[in-house]
Amino acid sequence: RRHGHTVRIILKEDLPDGRGYSGDVMTVKAGYARNHLVPKKMALYATPENFARLGVADPEAETMEEKRARLAAEAAVEEDEEAAADLRAADLLKHYLRNKVLAIKRNVDPSTGAVHPGSVNAQNVRDKLSKQLRIDLEDHETVQLMGKPVEVGHAELEEGDVERIMEEIGSSSDDDKDVEIRQLGEFMAKITLRGDHVVPLKFAVIKR
């Protein structure tokens, strides 16, 4: 046997100096069990038969029901930890973006004042977020745009106004991810992170 080999035993008697008590399941060196504890009938090897013989439950054994309960509990803890991490990430991003405004420049038709050629869509905002603020969203994180400029301008927006706008974006039957903005002005976008946490984003379409 290799040096340091250990075995599990069930104590039938107390060990000296309080090292173990009758009924305890312990891991000891194989030689100590083989040459001392078992021959002196102070312990039995921790086999299913000996657990049944002594009427002692194996603390390492699990019933199927116990295993299901343990796995469910571990999954719930992991899910709670992930949810807490998602919330912290959303709060940090929301705080960082609170006073930031993305500036997206476009050419304008002088006769109409409208953006031409082209427009501004959700992908443009996502790209600008990465380029201007170095924030790269995951593929599952979405950006939705409001189709019209804010009524009072970014500087005058109250927290309640922002919350109302976030509720309005995506509430209609139209797919806000397909909004195409073709006018200058100050707008809001809705970033939805993992866990459905919403982060407001201000952006302005300005003349190039």
JSON list of C-alpha atoms in Angstrom, two decimals:
[
{"chain": "A", "resi": 1, "resn": "ARG", "atom": "CA", "xyz": [0.00, 0.00, 0.00]},
{"chain": "A", "resi": 2, "resn": "ARG", "atom": "CA", "xyz": [1.26, 3.49, -0.78]},
{"chain": "A", "resi": 3, "resn": "HIS", "atom": "CA", "xyz": [2.27, 5.81, 2.04]},
{"chain": "A", "resi": 4, "resn": "GLY", "atom": "CA", "xyz": [-0.54, 7.98, 3.37]},
{"chain": "A", "resi": 5, "resn": "HIS", "atom": "CA", "xyz": [-3.41, 5.68, 2.29]},
{"chain": "A", "resi": 6, "resn": "THR", "atom": "CA", "xyz": [-6.55, 6.30, 4.36]},
{"chain": "A", "resi": 7, "resn": "VAL", "atom": "CA", "xyz": [-9.82, 4.51, 5.01]},
{"chain": "A", "resi": 8, "resn": "ARG", "atom": "CA", "xyz": [-13.19, 5.41, 6.51]},
{"chain": "A", "resi": 9, "resn": "ILE", "atom": "CA", "xyz": [-14.18, 3.67, 9.74]},
{"chain": "A", "resi": 10, "resn": "ILE", "atom": "CA", "xyz": [-17.14, 3.65, 12.15]},
{"chain": "A", "resi": 11, "resn": "LEU", "atom": "CA", "xyz": [-16.09, 3.90, 15.78]},
{"chain": "A", "resi": 12, "resn": "LYS", "atom": "CA", "xyz": [-17.60, 1.40, 18.19]},
{"chain": "A", "resi": 13, "resn": "GLU", "atom": "CA", "xyz": [-15.81, 2.91, 21.19]},
{"chain": "A", "resi": 14, "resn": "ASP", "atom": "CA", "xyz": [-14.55, 6.35, 22.21]},
{"chain": "A", "resi": 15, "resn": "LEU", "atom": "CA", "xyz": [-10.96, 7.11, 21.29]},
{"chain": "A", "resi": 16, "resn": "PRO", "atom": "CA", "xyz": [-8.54, 8.47, 23.90]},
{"chain": "A", "resi": 17, "resn": "ASP", "atom": "CA", "xyz": [-8.05, 12.22, 24.27]},
{"chain": "A", "resi": 18, "resn": "GLY", "atom": "CA", "xyz": [-11.43, 12.99, 22.67]},
{"chain": "A", "resi": 19, "resn": "ARG", "atom": "CA", "xyz": [-10.20, 12.21, 19.13]},
{"chain": "A", "resi": 20, "resn": "GLY", "atom": "CA", "xyz": [-13.45, 10.44, 18.29]},
{"chain": "A", "resi": 21, "resn": "TYR", "atom": "CA", "xyz": [-16.56, 9.02, 19.89]},
{"chain": "A", "resi": 22, "resn": "SER", "atom": "CA", "xyz": [-18.64, 5.90, 19.49]},
{"chain": "A", "resi": 23, "resn": "GLY", "atom": "CA", "xyz": [-20.81, 6.15, 16.38]},
{"chain": "A", "resi": 24, "resn": "ASP", "atom": "CA", "xyz": [-18.54, 8.68, 14.68]},
{"chain": "A", "resi": 25, "resn": "VAL", "atom": "CA", "xyz": [-17.55, 8.10, 11.05]},
{"chain": "A", "resi": 26, "resn": "MET", "atom": "CA", "xyz": [-13.90, 9.03, 10.59]},
{"chain": "A", "resi": 27, "resn": "THR", "atom": "CA", "xyz": [-11.12, 8.88, 8.04]},
{"chain": "A", "resi": 28, "resn": "VAL", "atom": "CA", "xyz": [-7.91, 7.42, 9.48]},
{"chain": "A", "resi": 29, "resn": "LYS", "atom": "CA", "xyz": [-4.64, 6.00, 8.18]},
{"chain": "A", "resi": 30, "resn": "ALA", "atom": "CA", "xyz": [-5.16, 2.51, 6.78]},
{"chain": "A", "resi": 31, "resn": "GLY", "atom": "CA", "xyz": [-2.43, 1.02, 8.99]},
{"chain": "A", "resi": 32, "resn": "TYR", "atom": "CA", "xyz": [-3.98, 2.47, 12.15]},
{"chain": "A", "resi": 33, "resn": "ALA", "atom": "CA", "xyz": [-7.34, 0.92, 11.26]},
{"chain": "A", "resi": 34, "resn": "ARG", "atom": "CA", "xyz": [-5.89, -2.42, 10.12]},
{"chain": "A", "resi": 35, "resn": "ASN", "atom": "CA", "xyz": [-3.38, -2.91, 12.95]},
{"chain": "A", "resi": 36, "resn": "HIS", "atom": "CA", "xyz": [-5.13, -1.26, 15.88]},
{"chain": "A", "resi": 37, "resn": "LEU", "atom": "CA", "xyz": [-8.77, -0.14, 15.70]},
{"chain": "A", "resi": 38, "resn": "VAL", "atom": "CA", "xyz": [-10.34, -3.06, 13.83]},
{"chain": "A", "resi": 39, "resn": "PRO", "atom": "CA", "xyz": [-8.46, -5.94, 15.57]},
{"chain": "A", "resi": 40, "resn": "LYS", "atom": "CA", "xyz": [-9.28, -4.44, 18.99]},
{"chain": "A", "resi": 41, "resn": "LYS", "atom": "CA", "xyz": [-12.95, -4.21, 17.94]},
{"chain": "A", "resi": 42, "resn": "MET", "atom": "CA", "xyz": [-12.88, -0.46, 18.50]},
{"chain": "A", "resi": 43, "resn": "ALA", "atom": "CA", "xyz": [-14.09, 0.20, 14.96]},
{"chain": "A", "resi": 44, "resn": "LEU", "atom": "CA", "xyz": [-15.47, -1.34, 11.79]},
{"chain": "A", "resi": 45, "resn": "TYR", "atom": "CA", "xyz": [-14.72, -0.42, 8.21]},
{"chain": "A", "resi": 46, "resn": "ALA", "atom": "CA", "xyz": [-17.32, 2.03, 6.83]},
{"chain": "A", "resi": 47, "resn": "THR", "atom": "CA", "xyz": [-19.08, -0.34, 4.43]},
{"chain": "A", "resi": 48, "resn": "PRO", "atom": "CA", "xyz": [-22.83, -0.31, 3.68]},
{"chain": "A", "resi": 49, "resn": "GLU", "atom": "CA", "xyz": [-23.15, -3.64, 5.51]},
{"chain": "A", "resi": 50, "resn": "ASN", "atom": "CA", "xyz": [-21.48, -2.30, 8.66]},
{"chain": "A", "resi": 51, "resn": "PHE", "atom": "CA", "xyz": [-23.57, 0.88, 8.63]},
{"chain": "A", "resi": 52, "resn": "ALA", "atom": "CA", "xyz": [-26.68, -1.32, 8.53]},
{"chain": "A", "resi": 53, "resn": "ARG", "atom": "CA", "xyz": [-25.28, -3.65, 11.21]},
{"chain": "A", "resi": 54, "resn": "LEU", "atom": "CA", "xyz": [-24.65, -0.79, 13.64]},
{"chain": "A", "resi": 55, "resn": "GLY", "atom": "CA", "xyz": [-27.77, 1.14, 12.71]},
{"chain": "A", "resi": 56, "resn": "VAL", "atom": "CA", "xyz": [-25.71, 4.20, 11.83]},
{"chain": "A", "resi": 57, "resn": "ALA", "atom": "CA", "xyz": [-26.48, 6.43, 8.82]},
{"chain": "A", "resi": 58, "resn": "ASP", "atom": "CA", "xyz": [-23.64, 7.07, 6.41]},
{"chain": "A", "resi": 59, "resn": "PRO", "atom": "CA", "xyz": [-23.24, 10.88, 6.43]},
{"chain": "A", "resi": 60, "resn": "GLU", "atom": "CA", "xyz": [-21.82, 10.77, 2.90]},
{"chain": "A", "resi": 61, "resn": "ALA", "atom": "CA", "xyz": [-24.65, 8.69, 1.47]},
{"chain": "A", "resi": 62, "resn": "GLU", "atom": "CA", "xyz": [-27.59, 10.44, -0.18]},
{"chain": "A", "resi": 63, "resn": "THR", "atom": "CA", "xyz": [-30.99, 9.19, -1.11]},
{"chain": "A", "resi": 64, "resn": "MET", "atom": "CA", "xyz": [-32.29, 10.26, -4.52]},
{"chain": "A", "resi": 65, "resn": "GLU", "atom": "CA", "xyz": [-34.64, 12.66, -2.77]},
{"chain": "A", "resi": 66, "resn": "GLU", "atom": "CA", "xyz": [-31.79, 14.15, -0.74]},
{"chain": "A", "resi": 67, "resn": "LYS", "atom": "CA", "xyz": [-29.67, 14.48, -3.88]},
{"chain": "A", "resi": 68, "resn": "ARG", "atom": "CA", "xyz": [-32.48, 16.26, -5.73]},
{"chain": "A", "resi": 69, "resn": "ALA", "atom": "CA", "xyz": [-33.00, 18.59, -2.76]},
{"chain": "A", "resi": 70, "resn": "ARG", "atom": "CA", "xyz": [-29.26, 19.34, -2.52]},
{"chain": "A", "resi": 71, "resn": "LEU", "atom": "CA", "xyz": [-28.93, 20.04, -6.25]},
{"chain": "A", "resi": 72, "resn": "ALA", "atom": "CA", "xyz": [-32.03, 22.25, -6.18]},
{"chain": "A", "resi": 73, "resn": "ALA", "atom": "CA", "xyz": [-30.63, 24.20, -3.22]},
{"chain": "A", "resi": 74, "resn": "GLU", "atom": "CA", "xyz": [-27.24, 24.63, -4.93]},
{"chain": "A", "resi": 75, "resn": "ALA", "atom": "CA", "xyz": [-28.93, 25.78, -8.14]},
{"chain": "A", "resi": 76, "resn": "ALA", "atom": "CA", "xyz": [-31.06, 28.28, -6.19]},
{"chain": "A", "resi": 77, "resn": "VAL", "atom": "CA", "xyz": [-27.98, 29.72, -4.48]},
{"chain": "A", "resi": 78, "resn": "GLU", "atom": "CA", "xyz": [-26.15, 30.00, -7.81]},
{"chain": "A", "resi": 79, "resn": "GLU", "atom": "CA", "xyz": [-29.19, 31.64, -9.41]},
{"chain": "A", "resi": 80, "resn": "ASP", "atom": "CA", "xyz": [-29.45, 34.13, -6.54]},
{"chain": "A", "resi": 81, "resn": "GLU", "atom": "CA", "xyz": [-25.76, 34.99, -6.87]},
{"chain": "A", "resi": 82, "resn": "GLU", "atom": "CA", "xyz": [-26.10, 35.49, -10.63]},
{"chain": "A", "resi": 83, "resn": "ALA", "atom": "CA", "xyz": [-29.21, 37.66, -10.16]},
{"chain": "A", "resi": 84, "resn": "ALA", "atom": "CA", "xyz": [-27.38, 39.81, -7.59]},
{"chain": "A", "resi": 85, "resn": "ALA", "atom": "CA", "xyz": [-24.40, 40.18, -9.95]},
{"chain": "A", "resi": 86, "resn": "ASP", "atom": "CA", "xyz": [-26.72, 41.16, -12.82]},
{"chain": "A", "resi": 87, "resn": "LEU", "atom": "CA", "xyz": [-28.38, 43.81, -10.66]},
{"chain": "A", "resi": 88, "resn": "ARG", "atom": "CA", "xyz": [-25.02, 45.25, -9.56]},
{"chain": "A", "resi": 89, "resn": "ALA", "atom": "CA", "xyz": [-23.83, 45.42, -13.18]},
{"chain": "A", "resi": 90, "resn": "ALA", "atom": "CA", "xyz": [-27.03, 47.20, -14.25]},
{"chain": "A", "resi": 91, "resn": "ASP", "atom": "CA", "xyz": [-26.79, 49.71, -11.39]},
{"chain": "A", "resi": 92, "resn": "LEU", "atom": "CA", "xyz": [-23.15, 50.47, -12.21]},
{"chain": "A", "resi": 93, "resn": "LEU", "atom": "CA", "xyz": [-23.92, 51.04, -15.89]},
{"chain": "A", "resi": 94, "resn": "LYS", "atom": "CA", "xyz": [-26.98, 53.15, -15.08]},
{"chain": "A", "resi": 95, "resn": "HIS", "atom": "CA", "xyz": [-24.92, 55.35, -12.75]},
{"chain": "A", "resi": 96, "resn": "TYR", "atom": "CA", "xyz": [-22.11, 55.70, -15.33]},
{"chain": "A", "resi": 97, "resn": "LEU", "atom": "CA", "xyz": [-24.46, 56.66, -18.17]},
{"chain": "A", "resi": 98, "resn": "ARG", "atom": "CA", "xyz": [-26.62, 59.04, -16.10]},
{"chain": "A", "resi": 99, "resn": "ASN", "atom": "CA", "xyz": [-24.82, 62.18, -17.28]},
{"chain": "A", "resi": 100, "resn": "LYS", "atom": "CA", "xyz": [-23.46, 60.86, -20.57]},
{"chain": "A", "resi": 101, "resn": "VAL", "atom": "CA", "xyz": [-24.88, 61.73, -24.02]},
{"chain": "A", "resi": 102, "resn": "LEU", "atom": "CA", "xyz": [-23.85, 59.88, -27.15]},
{"chain": "A", "resi": 103, "resn": "ALA", "atom": "CA", "xyz": [-23.32, 62.22, -30.10]},
{"chain": "A", "resi": 104, "resn": "ILE", "atom": "CA", "xyz": [-24.16, 60.75, -33.49]},
{"chain": "A", "resi": 105, "resn": "LYS", "atom": "CA", "xyz": [-23.35, 62.96, -36.47]},
{"chain": "A", "resi": 106, "resn": "ARG", "atom": "CA", "xyz": [-25.28, 62.81, -39.71]},
{"chain": "A", "resi": 107, "resn": "ASN", "atom": "CA", "xyz": [-25.50, 64.80, -42.94]},
{"chain": "A", "resi": 108, "resn": "VAL", "atom": "CA", "xyz": [-28.64, 66.90, -43.33]},
{"chain": "A", "resi": 109, "resn": "ASP", "atom": "CA", "xyz": [-30.68, 67.79, -46.42]},
{"chain": "A", "resi": 110, "resn": "PRO", "atom": "CA", "xyz": [-30.59, 71.64, -46.39]},
{"chain": "A", "resi": 111, "resn": "SER", "atom": "CA", "xyz": [-33.98, 71.89, -48.05]},
{"chain": "A", "resi": 112, "resn": "THR", "atom": "CA", "xyz": [-35.84, 69.73, -45.51]},
{"chain": "A", "resi": 113, "resn": "GLY", "atom": "CA", "xyz": [-33.61, 69.72, -42.45]},
{"chain": "A", "resi": 114, "resn": "ALA", "atom": "CA", "xyz": [-33.96, 65.94, -42.33]},
{"chain": "A", "resi": 115, "resn": "VAL", "atom": "CA", "xyz": [-31.11, 63.45, -42.02]},
{"chain": "A", "resi": 116, "resn": "HIS", "atom": "CA", "xyz": [-30.05, 62.50, -45.53]},
{"chain": "A", "resi": 117, "resn": "PRO", "atom": "CA", "xyz": [-28.66, 60.25, -46.72]},
{"chain": "A", "resi": 118, "resn": "GLY", "atom": "CA", "xyz": [-29.16, 57.45, -44.21]},
{"chain": "A", "resi": 119, "resn": "SER", "atom": "CA", "xyz": [-30.65, 57.40, -40.72]},
{"chain": "A", "resi": 120, "resn": "VAL", "atom": "CA", "xyz": [-29.88, 56.33, -37.14]},
{"chain": "A", "resi": 121, "resn": "ASN", "atom": "CA", "xyz": [-30.92, 52.89, -35.89]},
{"chain": "A", "resi": 122, "resn": "ALA", "atom": "CA", "xyz": [-30.27, 50.69, -32.86]},
{"chain": "A", "resi": 123, "resn": "GLN", "atom": "CA", "xyz": [-27.12, 49.16, -34.35]},
{"chain": "A", "resi": 124, "resn": "ASN", "atom": "CA", "xyz": [-25.69, 52.65, -34.93]},
{"chain": "A", "resi": 125, "resn": "VAL", "atom": "CA", "xyz": [-26.29, 53.50, -31.27]},
{"chain": "A", "resi": 126, "resn": "ARG", "atom": "CA", "xyz": [-24.74, 50.21, -30.13]},
{"chain": "A", "resi": 127, "resn": "ASP", "atom": "CA", "xyz": [-21.66, 50.86, -32.29]},
{"chain": "A", "resi": 128, "resn": "LYS", "atom": "CA", "xyz": [-21.35, 54.45, -31.03]},
{"chain": "A", "resi": 129, "resn": "LEU", "atom": "CA", "xyz": [-21.66, 53.24, -27.44]},
{"chain": "A", "resi": 130, "resn": "SER", "atom": "CA", "xyz": [-18.68, 51.00, -28.06]},
{"chain": "A", "resi": 131, "resn": "LYS", "atom": "CA", "xyz": [-16.62, 53.62, -29.91]},
{"chain": "A", "resi": 132, "resn": "GLN", "atom": "CA", "xyz": [-17.35, 56.70, -27.78]},
{"chain": "A", "resi": 133, "resn": "LEU", "atom": "CA", "xyz": [-17.73, 55.19, -24.29]},
{"chain": "A", "resi": 134, "resn": "ARG", "atom": "CA", "xyz": [-15.93, 51.85, -24.72]},
{"chain": "A", "resi": 135, "resn": "ILE", "atom": "CA", "xyz": [-19.02, 49.90, -23.63]},
{"chain": "A", "resi": 136, "resn": "ASP", "atom": "CA", "xyz": [-19.47, 46.67, -25.55]},
{"chain": "A", "resi": 137, "resn": "LEU", "atom": "CA", "xyz": [-22.83, 45.01, -25.02]},
{"chain": "A", "resi": 138, "resn": "GLU", "atom": "CA", "xyz": [-23.28, 41.24, -25.14]},
{"chain": "A", "resi": 139, "resn": "ASP", "atom": "CA", "xyz": [-25.23, 39.73, -28.03]},
{"chain": "A", "resi": 140, "resn": "HIS", "atom": "CA", "xyz": [-28.22, 38.99, -25.78]},
{"chain": "A", "resi": 141, "resn": "GLU", "atom": "CA", "xyz": [-28.34, 42.58, -24.49]},
{"chain": "A", "resi": 142, "resn": "THR", "atom": "CA", "xyz": [-30.65, 44.72, -26.58]},
{"chain": "A", "resi": 143, "resn": "VAL", "atom": "CA", "xyz": [-30.89, 48.39, -27.58]},
{"chain": "A", "resi": 144, "resn": "GLN", "atom": "CA", "xyz": [-34.28, 49.91, -28.45]},
{"chain": "A", "resi": 145, "resn": "LEU", "atom": "CA", "xyz": [-34.87, 53.49, -29.59]},
{"chain": "A", "resi": 146, "resn": "MET", "atom": "CA", "xyz": [-37.65, 55.97, -29.10]},
{"chain": "A", "resi": 147, "resn": "GLY", "atom": "CA", "xyz": [-38.87, 57.16, -32.49]},
{"chain": "A", "resi": 148, "resn": "LYS", "atom": "CA", "xyz": [-39.25, 60.86, -31.63]},
{"chain": "A", "resi": 149, "resn": "PRO", "atom": "CA", "xyz": [-37.09, 63.41, -29.78]},
{"chain": "A", "resi": 150, "resn": "VAL", "atom": "CA", "xyz": [-37.64, 64.00, -26.06]},
{"chain": "A", "resi": 151, "resn": "GLU", "atom": "CA", "xyz": [-40.10, 66.81, -25.46]},
{"chain": "A", "resi": 152, "resn": "VAL", "atom": "CA", "xyz": [-38.04, 68.92, -23.04]},
{"chain": "A", "resi": 153, "resn": "GLY", "atom": "CA", "xyz": [-34.43, 68.03, -23.87]},
{"chain": "A", "resi": 154, "resn": "HIS", "atom": "CA", "xyz": [-32.00, 65.90, -21.90]},
{"chain": "A", "resi": 155, "resn": "ALA", "atom": "CA", "xyz": [-31.03, 68.61, -19.41]},
{"chain": "A", "resi": 156, "resn": "GLU", "atom": "CA", "xyz": [-34.63, 69.08, -18.23]},
{"chain": "A", "resi": 157, "resn": "LEU", "atom": "CA", "xyz": [-35.54, 65.40, -17.94]},
{"chain": "A", "resi": 158, "resn": "GLU", "atom": "CA", "xyz": [-36.63, 64.33, -14.46]},
{"chain": "A", "resi": 159, "resn": "GLU", "atom": "CA", "xyz": [-36.18, 60.78, -13.19]},
{"chain": "A", "resi": 160, "resn": "GLY", "atom": "CA", "xyz": [-39.90, 60.18, -13.57]},
{"chain": "A", "resi": 161, "resn": "ASP", "atom": "CA", "xyz": [-39.74, 61.34, -17.19]},
{"chain": "A", "resi": 162, "resn": "VAL", "atom": "CA", "xyz": [-36.95, 58.86, -17.91]},
{"chain": "A", "resi": 163, "resn": "GLU", "atom": "CA", "xyz": [-38.89, 56.00, -16.28]},
{"chain": "A", "resi": 164, "resn": "ARG", "atom": "CA", "xyz": [-41.99, 56.85, -18.32]},
{"chain": "A", "resi": 165, "resn": "ILE", "atom": "CA", "xyz": [-39.98, 56.90, -21.55]},
{"chain": "A", "resi": 166, "resn": "MET", "atom": "CA", "xyz": [-38.41, 53.52, -20.72]},
{"chain": "A", "resi": 167, "resn": "GLU", "atom": "CA", "xyz": [-41.90, 52.07, -20.22]},
{"chain": "A", "resi": 168, "resn": "GLU", "atom": "CA", "xyz": [-43.08, 53.51, -23.53]},
{"chain": "A", "resi": 169, "resn": "ILE", "atom": "CA", "xyz": [-40.16, 52.14, -25.53]},
{"chain": "A", "resi": 170, "resn": "GLY", "atom": "CA", "xyz": [-41.10, 48.64, -26.59]},
{"chain": "A", "resi": 171, "resn": "SER", "atom": "CA", "xyz": [-44.66, 48.90, -25.31]},
{"chain": "A", "resi": 172, "resn": "SER", "atom": "CA", "xyz": [-46.22, 49.35, -28.77]},
{"chain": "A", "resi": 173, "resn": "SER", "atom": "CA", "xyz": [-46.78, 46.65, -31.35]},
{"chain": "A", "resi": 174, "resn": "ASP", "atom": "CA", "xyz": [-43.98, 48.14, -33.44]},
{"chain": "A", "resi": 175, "resn": "ASP", "atom": "CA", "xyz": [-40.55, 46.64, -33.03]},
{"chain": "A", "resi": 176, "resn": "ASP", "atom": "CA", "xyz": [-38.44, 49.44, -31.56]},
{"chain": "A", "resi": 177, "resn": "LYS", "atom": "CA", "xyz": [-35.27, 47.67, -32.63]},
{"chain": "A", "resi": 178, "resn": "ASP", "atom": "CA", "xyz": [-36.23, 48.62, -36.20]},
{"chain": "A", "resi": 179, "resn": "VAL", "atom": "CA", "xyz": [-36.78, 52.34, -35.51]},
{"chain": "A", "resi": 180, "resn": "GLU", "atom": "CA", "xyz": [-35.04, 54.53, -38.09]},
{"chain": "A", "resi": 181, "resn": "ILE", "atom": "CA", "xyz": [-34.43, 58.12, -36.96]},
{"chain": "A", "resi": 182, "resn": "ARG", "atom": "CA", "xyz": [-34.26, 60.64, -39.77]},
{"chain": "A", "resi": 183, "resn": "GLN", "atom": "CA", "xyz": [-34.25, 63.95, -37.89]},
{"chain": "A", "resi": 184, "resn": "LEU", "atom": "CA", "xyz": [-31.91, 65.91, -35.66]},
{"chain": "A", "resi": 185, "resn": "GLY", "atom": "CA", "xyz": [-32.65, 66.12, -31.95]},
{"chain": "A", "resi": 186, "resn": "GLU", "atom": "CA", "xyz": [-32.19, 64.62, -28.50]},
{"chain": "A", "resi": 187, "resn": "PHE", "atom": "CA", "xyz": [-33.40, 61.05, -28.05]},
{"chain": "A", "resi": 188, "resn": "MET", "atom": "CA", "xyz": [-33.53, 58.21, -25.52]},
{"chain": "A", "resi": 189, "resn": "ALA", "atom": "CA", "xyz": [-32.59, 54.56, -25.93]},
{"chain": "A", "resi": 190, "resn": "LYS", "atom": "CA", "xyz": [-33.46, 51.61, -23.74]},
{"chain": "A", "resi": 191, "resn": "ILE", "atom": "CA", "xyz": [-30.70, 49.08, -22.99]},
{"chain": "A", "resi": 192, "resn": "THR", "atom": "CA", "xyz": [-31.97, 45.77, -21.62]},
{"chain": "A", "resi": 193, "resn": "LEU", "atom": "CA", "xyz": [-29.34, 43.68, -19.86]},
{"chain": "A", "resi": 194, "resn": "ARG", "atom": "CA", "xyz": [-29.40, 40.10, -18.63]},
{"chain": "A", "resi": 195, "resn": "GLY", "atom": "CA", "xyz": [-32.07, 39.68, -15.97]},
{"chain": "A", "resi": 196, "resn": "ASP", "atom": "CA", "xyz": [-34.28, 42.18, -17.86]},
{"chain": "A", "resi": 197, "resn": "HIS", "atom": "CA", "xyz": [-32.60, 45.10, -16.09]},
{"chain": "A", "resi": 198, "resn": "VAL", "atom": "CA", "xyz": [-33.24, 48.35, -17.98]},
{"chain": "A", "resi": 199, "resn": "VAL", "atom": "CA", "xyz": [-30.61, 51.07, -18.38]},
{"chain": "A", "resi": 200, "resn": "PRO", "atom": "CA", "xyz": [-31.56, 54.43, -19.98]},
{"chain": "A", "resi": 201, "resn": "LEU", "atom": "CA", "xyz": [-29.22, 55.95, -22.55]},
{"chain": "A", "resi": 202, "resn": "LYS", "atom": "CA", "xyz": [-29.30, 59.52, -23.88]},
{"chain": "A", "resi": 203, "resn": "PHE", "atom": "CA", "xyz": [-28.14, 60.21, -27.40]},
{"chain": "A", "resi": 204, "resn": "ALA", "atom": "CA", "xyz": [-28.30, 63.16, -29.77]},
{"chain": "A", "resi": 205, "resn": "VAL", "atom": "CA", "xyz": [-28.39, 63.18, -33.54]},
{"chain": "A", "resi": 206, "resn": "ILE", "atom": "CA", "xyz": [-26.49, 66.30, -34.60]},
{"chain": "A", "resi": 207, "resn": "LYS", "atom": "CA", "xyz": [-25.47, 67.89, -37.88]},
{"chain": "A", "resi": 208, "resn": "ARG", "atom": "CA", "xyz": [-22.17, 66.74, -39.29]}
]
